[in-house]
mmCIF file of C-alpha atoms in Angstrom:
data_model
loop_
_atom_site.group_PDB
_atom_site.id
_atom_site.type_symbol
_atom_site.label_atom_id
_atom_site.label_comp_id
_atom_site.label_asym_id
_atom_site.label_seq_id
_atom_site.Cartn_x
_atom_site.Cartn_y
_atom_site.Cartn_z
ATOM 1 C CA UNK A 1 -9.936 -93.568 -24.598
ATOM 2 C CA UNK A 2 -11.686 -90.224 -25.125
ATOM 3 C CA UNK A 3 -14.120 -89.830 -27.814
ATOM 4 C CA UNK A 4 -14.416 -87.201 -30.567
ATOM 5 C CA UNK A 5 -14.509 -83.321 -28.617
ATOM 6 C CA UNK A 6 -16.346 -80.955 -30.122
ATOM 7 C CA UNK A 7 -16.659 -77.223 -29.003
ATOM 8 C CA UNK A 8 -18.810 -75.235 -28.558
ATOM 9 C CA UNK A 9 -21.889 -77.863 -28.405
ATOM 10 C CA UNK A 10 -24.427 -74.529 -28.759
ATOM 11 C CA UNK A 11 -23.774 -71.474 -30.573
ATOM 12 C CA UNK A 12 -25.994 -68.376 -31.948
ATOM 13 C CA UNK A 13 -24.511 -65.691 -34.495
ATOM 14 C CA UNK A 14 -26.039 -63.308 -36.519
ATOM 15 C CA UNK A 15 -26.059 -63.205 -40.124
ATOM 16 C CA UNK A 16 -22.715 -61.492 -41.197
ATOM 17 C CA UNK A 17 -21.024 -62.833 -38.483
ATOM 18 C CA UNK A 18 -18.125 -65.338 -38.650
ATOM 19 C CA UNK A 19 -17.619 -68.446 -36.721
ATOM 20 C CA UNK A 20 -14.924 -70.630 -35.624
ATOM 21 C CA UNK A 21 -15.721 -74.160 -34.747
ATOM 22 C CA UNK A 22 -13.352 -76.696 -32.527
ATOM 23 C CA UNK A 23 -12.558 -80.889 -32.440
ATOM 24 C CA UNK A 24 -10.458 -82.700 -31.137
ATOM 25 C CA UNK A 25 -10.031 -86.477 -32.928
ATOM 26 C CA UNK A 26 -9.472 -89.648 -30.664
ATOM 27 C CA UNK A 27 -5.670 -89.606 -29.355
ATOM 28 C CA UNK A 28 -3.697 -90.960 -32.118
ATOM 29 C CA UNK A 29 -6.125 -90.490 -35.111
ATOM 30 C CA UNK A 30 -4.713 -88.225 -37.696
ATOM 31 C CA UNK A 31 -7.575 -87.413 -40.458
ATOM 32 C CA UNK A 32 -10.315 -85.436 -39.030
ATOM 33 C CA UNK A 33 -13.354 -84.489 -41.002
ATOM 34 C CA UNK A 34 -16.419 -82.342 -41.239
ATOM 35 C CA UNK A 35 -19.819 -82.295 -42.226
ATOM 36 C CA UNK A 36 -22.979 -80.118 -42.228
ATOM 37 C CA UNK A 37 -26.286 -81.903 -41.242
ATOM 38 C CA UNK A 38 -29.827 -80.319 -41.669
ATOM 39 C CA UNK A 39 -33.331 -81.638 -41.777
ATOM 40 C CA UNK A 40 -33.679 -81.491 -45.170
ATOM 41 C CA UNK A 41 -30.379 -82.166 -46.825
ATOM 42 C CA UNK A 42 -29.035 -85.085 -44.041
ATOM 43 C CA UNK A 43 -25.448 -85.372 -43.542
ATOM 44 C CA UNK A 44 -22.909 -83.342 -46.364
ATOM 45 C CA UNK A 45 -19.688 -83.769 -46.372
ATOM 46 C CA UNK A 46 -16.982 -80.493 -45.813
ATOM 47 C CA UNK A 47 -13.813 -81.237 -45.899
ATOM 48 C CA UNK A 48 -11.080 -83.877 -44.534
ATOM 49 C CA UNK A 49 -8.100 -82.836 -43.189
ATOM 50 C CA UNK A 50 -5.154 -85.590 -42.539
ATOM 51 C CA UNK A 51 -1.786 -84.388 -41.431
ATOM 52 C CA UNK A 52 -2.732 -80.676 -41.512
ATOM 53 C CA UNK A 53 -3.444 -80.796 -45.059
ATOM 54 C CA UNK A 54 -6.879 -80.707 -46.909
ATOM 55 C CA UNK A 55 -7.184 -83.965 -48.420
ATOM 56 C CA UNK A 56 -10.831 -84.120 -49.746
ATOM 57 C CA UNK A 57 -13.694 -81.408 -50.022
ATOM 58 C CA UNK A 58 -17.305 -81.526 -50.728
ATOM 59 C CA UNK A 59 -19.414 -78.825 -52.198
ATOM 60 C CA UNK A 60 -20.008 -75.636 -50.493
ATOM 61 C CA UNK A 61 -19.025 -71.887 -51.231
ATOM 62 C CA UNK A 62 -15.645 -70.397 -49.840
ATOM 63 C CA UNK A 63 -17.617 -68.760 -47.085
ATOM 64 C CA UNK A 64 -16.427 -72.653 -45.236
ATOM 65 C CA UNK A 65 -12.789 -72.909 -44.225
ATOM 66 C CA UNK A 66 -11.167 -75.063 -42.242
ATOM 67 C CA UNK A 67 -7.558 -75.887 -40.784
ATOM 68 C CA UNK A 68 -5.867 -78.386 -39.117
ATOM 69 C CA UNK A 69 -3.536 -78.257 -36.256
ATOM 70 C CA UNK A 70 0.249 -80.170 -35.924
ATOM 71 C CA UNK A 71 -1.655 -81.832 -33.044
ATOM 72 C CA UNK A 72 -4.455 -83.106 -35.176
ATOM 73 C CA UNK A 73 -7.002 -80.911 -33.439
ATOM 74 C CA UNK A 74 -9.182 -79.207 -36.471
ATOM 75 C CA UNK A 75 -11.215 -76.014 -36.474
ATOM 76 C CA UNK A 76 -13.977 -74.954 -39.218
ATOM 77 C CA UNK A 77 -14.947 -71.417 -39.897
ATOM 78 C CA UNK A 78 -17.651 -69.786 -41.314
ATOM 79 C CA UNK A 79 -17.726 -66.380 -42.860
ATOM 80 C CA UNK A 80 -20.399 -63.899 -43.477
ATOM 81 C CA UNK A 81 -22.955 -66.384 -41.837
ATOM 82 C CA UNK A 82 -26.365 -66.586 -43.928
ATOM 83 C CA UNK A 83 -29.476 -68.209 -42.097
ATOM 84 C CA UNK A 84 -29.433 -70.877 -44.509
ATOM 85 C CA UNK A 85 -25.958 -72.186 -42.161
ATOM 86 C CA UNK A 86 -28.216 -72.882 -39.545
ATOM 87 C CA UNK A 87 -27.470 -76.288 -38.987
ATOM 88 C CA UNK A 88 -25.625 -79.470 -36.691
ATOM 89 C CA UNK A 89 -21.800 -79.191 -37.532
ATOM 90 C CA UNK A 90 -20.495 -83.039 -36.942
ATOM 91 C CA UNK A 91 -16.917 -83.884 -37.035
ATOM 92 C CA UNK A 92 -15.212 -87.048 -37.099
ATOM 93 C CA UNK A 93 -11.848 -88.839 -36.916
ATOM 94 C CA UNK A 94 -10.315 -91.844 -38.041
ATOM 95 C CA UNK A 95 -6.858 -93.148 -37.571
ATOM 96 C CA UNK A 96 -6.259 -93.756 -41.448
ATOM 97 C CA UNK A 97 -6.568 -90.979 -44.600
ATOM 98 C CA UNK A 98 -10.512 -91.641 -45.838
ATOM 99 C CA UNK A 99 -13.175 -93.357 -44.355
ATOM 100 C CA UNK A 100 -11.591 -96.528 -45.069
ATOM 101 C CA UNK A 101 -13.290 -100.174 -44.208
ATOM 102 C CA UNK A 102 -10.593 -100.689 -41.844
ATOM 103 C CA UNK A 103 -10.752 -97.046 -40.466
ATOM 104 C CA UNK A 104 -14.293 -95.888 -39.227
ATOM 105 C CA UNK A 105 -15.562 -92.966 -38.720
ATOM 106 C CA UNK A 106 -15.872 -91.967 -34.882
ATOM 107 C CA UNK A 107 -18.109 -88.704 -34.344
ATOM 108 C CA UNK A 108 -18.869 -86.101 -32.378
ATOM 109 C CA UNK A 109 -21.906 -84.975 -30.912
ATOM 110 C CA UNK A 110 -21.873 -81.700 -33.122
ATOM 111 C CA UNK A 111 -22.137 -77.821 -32.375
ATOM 112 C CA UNK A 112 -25.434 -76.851 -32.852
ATOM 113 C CA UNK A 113 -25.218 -73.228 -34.692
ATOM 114 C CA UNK A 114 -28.112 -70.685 -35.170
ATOM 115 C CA UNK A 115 -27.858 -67.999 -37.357
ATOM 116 C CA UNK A 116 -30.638 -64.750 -37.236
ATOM 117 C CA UNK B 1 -25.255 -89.243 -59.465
ATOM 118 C CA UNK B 2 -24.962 -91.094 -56.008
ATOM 119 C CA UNK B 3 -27.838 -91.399 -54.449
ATOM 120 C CA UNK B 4 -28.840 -93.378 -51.245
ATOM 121 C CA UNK B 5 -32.750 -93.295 -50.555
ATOM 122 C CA UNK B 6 -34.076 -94.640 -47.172
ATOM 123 C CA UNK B 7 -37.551 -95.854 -46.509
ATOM 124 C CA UNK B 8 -39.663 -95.444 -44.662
ATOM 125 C CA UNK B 9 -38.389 -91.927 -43.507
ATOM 126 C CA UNK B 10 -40.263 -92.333 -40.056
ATOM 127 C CA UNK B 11 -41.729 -95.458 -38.271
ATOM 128 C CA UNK B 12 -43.450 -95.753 -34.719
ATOM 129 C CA UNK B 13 -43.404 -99.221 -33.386
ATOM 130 C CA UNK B 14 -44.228 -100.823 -30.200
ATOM 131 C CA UNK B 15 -41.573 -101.772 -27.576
ATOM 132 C CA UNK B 16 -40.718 -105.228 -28.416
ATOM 133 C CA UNK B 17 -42.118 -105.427 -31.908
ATOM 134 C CA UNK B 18 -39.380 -106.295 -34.672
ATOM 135 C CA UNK B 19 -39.188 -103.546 -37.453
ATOM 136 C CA UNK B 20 -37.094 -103.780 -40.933
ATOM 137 C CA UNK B 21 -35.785 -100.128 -42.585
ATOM 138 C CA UNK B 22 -34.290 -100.134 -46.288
ATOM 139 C CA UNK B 23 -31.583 -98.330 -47.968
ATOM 140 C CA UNK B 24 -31.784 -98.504 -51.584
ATOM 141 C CA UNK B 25 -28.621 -97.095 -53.409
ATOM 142 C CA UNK B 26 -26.965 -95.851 -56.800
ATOM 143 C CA UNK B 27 -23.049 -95.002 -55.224
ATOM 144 C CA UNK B 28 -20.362 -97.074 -58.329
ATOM 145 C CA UNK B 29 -18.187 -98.526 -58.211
ATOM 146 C CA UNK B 30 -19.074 -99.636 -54.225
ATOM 147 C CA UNK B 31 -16.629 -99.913 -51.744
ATOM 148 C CA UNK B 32 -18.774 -100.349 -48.242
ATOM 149 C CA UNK B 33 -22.068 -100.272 -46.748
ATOM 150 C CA UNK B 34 -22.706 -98.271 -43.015
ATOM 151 C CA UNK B 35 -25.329 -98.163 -40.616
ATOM 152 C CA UNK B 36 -25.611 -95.537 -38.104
ATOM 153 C CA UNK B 37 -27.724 -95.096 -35.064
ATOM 154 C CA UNK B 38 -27.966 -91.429 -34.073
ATOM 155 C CA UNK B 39 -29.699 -90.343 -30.941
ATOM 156 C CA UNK B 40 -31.205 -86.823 -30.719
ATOM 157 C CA UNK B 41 -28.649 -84.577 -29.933
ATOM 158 C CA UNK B 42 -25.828 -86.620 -30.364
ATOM 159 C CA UNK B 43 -23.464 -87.393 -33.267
ATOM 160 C CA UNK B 44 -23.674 -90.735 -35.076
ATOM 161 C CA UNK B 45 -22.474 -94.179 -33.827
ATOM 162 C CA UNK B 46 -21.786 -96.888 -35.875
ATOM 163 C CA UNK B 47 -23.515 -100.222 -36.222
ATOM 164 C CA UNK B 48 -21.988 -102.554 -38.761
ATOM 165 C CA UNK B 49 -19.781 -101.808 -41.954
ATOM 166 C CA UNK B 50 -20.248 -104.210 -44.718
ATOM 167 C CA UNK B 51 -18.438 -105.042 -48.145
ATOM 168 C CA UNK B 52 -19.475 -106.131 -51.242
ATOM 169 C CA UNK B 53 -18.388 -109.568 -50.395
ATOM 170 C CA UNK B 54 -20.757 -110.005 -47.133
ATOM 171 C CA UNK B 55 -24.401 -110.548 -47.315
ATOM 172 C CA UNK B 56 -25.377 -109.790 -43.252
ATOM 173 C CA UNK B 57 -23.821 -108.942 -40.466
ATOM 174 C CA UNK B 58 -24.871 -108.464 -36.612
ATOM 175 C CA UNK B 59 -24.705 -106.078 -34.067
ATOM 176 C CA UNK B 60 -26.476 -107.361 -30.965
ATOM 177 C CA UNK B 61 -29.937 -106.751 -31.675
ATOM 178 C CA UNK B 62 -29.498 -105.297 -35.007
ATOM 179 C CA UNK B 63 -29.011 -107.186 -38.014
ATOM 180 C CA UNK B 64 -27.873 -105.581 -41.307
ATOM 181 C CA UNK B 65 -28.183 -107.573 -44.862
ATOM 182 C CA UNK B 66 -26.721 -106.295 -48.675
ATOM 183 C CA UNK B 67 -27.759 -107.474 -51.904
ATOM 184 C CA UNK B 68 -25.049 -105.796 -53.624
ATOM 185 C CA UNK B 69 -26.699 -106.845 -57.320
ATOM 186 C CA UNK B 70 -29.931 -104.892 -56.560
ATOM 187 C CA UNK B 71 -28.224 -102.317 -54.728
ATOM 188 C CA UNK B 72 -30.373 -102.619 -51.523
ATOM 189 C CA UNK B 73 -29.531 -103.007 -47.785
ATOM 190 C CA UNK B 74 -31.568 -103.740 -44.865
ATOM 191 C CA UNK B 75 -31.267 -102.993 -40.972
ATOM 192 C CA UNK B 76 -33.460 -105.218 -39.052
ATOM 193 C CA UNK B 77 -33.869 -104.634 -35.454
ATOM 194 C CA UNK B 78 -35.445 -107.655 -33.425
ATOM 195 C CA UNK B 79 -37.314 -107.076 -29.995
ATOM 196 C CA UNK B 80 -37.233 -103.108 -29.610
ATOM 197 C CA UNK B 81 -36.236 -101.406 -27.019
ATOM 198 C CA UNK B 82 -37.260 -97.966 -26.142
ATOM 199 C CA UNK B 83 -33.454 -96.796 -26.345
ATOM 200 C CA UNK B 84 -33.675 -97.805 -29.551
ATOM 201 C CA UNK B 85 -35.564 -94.721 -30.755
ATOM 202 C CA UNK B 86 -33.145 -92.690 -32.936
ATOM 203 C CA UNK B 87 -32.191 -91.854 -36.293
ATOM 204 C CA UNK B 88 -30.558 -94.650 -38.803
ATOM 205 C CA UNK B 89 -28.901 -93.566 -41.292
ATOM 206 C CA UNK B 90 -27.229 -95.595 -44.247
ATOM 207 C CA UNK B 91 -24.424 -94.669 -45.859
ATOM 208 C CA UNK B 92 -22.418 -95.825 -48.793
ATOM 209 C CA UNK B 93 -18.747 -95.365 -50.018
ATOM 210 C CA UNK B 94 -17.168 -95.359 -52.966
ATOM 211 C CA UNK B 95 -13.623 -95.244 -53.898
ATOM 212 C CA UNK B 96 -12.749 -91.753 -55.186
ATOM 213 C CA UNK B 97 -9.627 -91.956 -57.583
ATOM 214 C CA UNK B 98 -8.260 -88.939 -57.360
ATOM 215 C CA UNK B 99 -6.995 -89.117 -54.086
ATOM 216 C CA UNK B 100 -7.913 -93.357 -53.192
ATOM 217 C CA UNK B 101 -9.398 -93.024 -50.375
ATOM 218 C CA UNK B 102 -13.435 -93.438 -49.757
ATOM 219 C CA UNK B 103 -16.392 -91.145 -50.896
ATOM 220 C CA UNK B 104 -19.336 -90.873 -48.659
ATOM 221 C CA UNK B 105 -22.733 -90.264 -49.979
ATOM 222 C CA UNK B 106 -25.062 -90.729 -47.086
ATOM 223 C CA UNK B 107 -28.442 -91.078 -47.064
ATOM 224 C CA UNK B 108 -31.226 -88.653 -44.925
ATOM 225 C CA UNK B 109 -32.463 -91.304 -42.443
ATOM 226 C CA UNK B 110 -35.132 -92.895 -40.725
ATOM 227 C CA UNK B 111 -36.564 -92.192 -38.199
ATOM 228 C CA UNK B 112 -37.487 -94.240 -35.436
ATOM 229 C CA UNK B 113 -39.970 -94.681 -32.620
ATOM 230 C CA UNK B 114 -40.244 -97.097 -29.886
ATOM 231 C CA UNK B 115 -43.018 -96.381 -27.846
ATOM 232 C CA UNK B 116 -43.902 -98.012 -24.661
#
């Protein structure tokens, strides 16, 4: 079984820009969701999306959108990029709504995004 | 607030040595304890999930205990390896009742150094 797909692995913007991340959960998970992780702060949690519809968000500005496909594949976008964005963008899926006992969480290995 | 503190936050042992890392953590009302091994540029894997109701659980070489009165957790690893150098991160979830599933509140790692 494929694991957790995550595109672009590397990416470099520049402050202003806008970005549009990619992942595509395990075959037959449903909730997919994101974090942020940086040096300094660890793992934060974004959102969760589970049947195309935002079911859980952590706390970061508006600038951090996401969506999530029919086919469970999710993207995350990030407008007017600041430097402070620099950072490892994880996702991960999970066949059940919530990072349930009886549903890990399987993750990606991250795009890597630099903002200057 | 939730908080989940991890000590030390970097350790260098020698190959075959045991070493012992600590999560200490203020996430209630708790629903699960995680450990996750993350290698460098990769996204994390997990180790063991434990409730409340267990007190240790293995993984191979890895052994994970929870005193769920004092709030503390403890990964033990037993005869590194050198492909055990990574990041281990702890995380903790709590029930969130607004939409029942899980809350995350992870904590920013240790990290860990097998050397030869």
């Amino acid at each position: 079984k494929a694991g957790v797909t995550q595109t672009p692995r590397y990416l470099i913007k520049t402050r202003g820009q806008q970005v549009t991340l990619s992942c595509s959960p395990i075959s037959g998970h449903r909730s997919v969701s994101w974090y942020q992780q940086t040096p300094g702060q660890g793992l934060q949690f974004l959102f969760e999306y589970f049947s195309e519809t935002q079911r859980n968000k952590g706390n970061f500005p508006g600038r951090f959108s996401g969506r999530q496909f029919s086919n469970s594949r999710s993207e995350m976008n990030v407008s007017t990029l600041e430097l402070g964005d620099s950072a490892l963008y994880l996702c991960a899926s999970s066949s059940r709504q919530g990072a349930s006992y009886n549903s890990p969480l399987h993750f990606g290995n991250g795009t890597r995004l630099t903002v200057t | 607030k939730n908080q989940v503190e991890q000590s030390p936050q970097s350790l260098i042992i020698l190959e075959g040595k045991n070493c012992t890392l600590q999560c200490n953590y203020t996430v209630s009302p708790f629903s699960n304890l995680r450990w996750y091994k993350q290698d460098t540029g990769r996204g994390p894997v997990s180790l063991t999930i434990m409730t409340f109701s267990e007190n240790t659980k293995s993984n191979g070489r890895y052994t994970a205990t929870l005193d769920a009165d004092t709030k503390q957790s403890s990964l033990h690893i037993t005869a590194s390896q050198l492909s055990d150098s990574a990041s281990y991160i702890c995380v903790v979830s709590g029930p969130q009742p607004n939409f029942g599933n899980e809350k995350l509140t992870f904590g920013t790692g240790t990290r860990l150094t097998i050397i030869p």
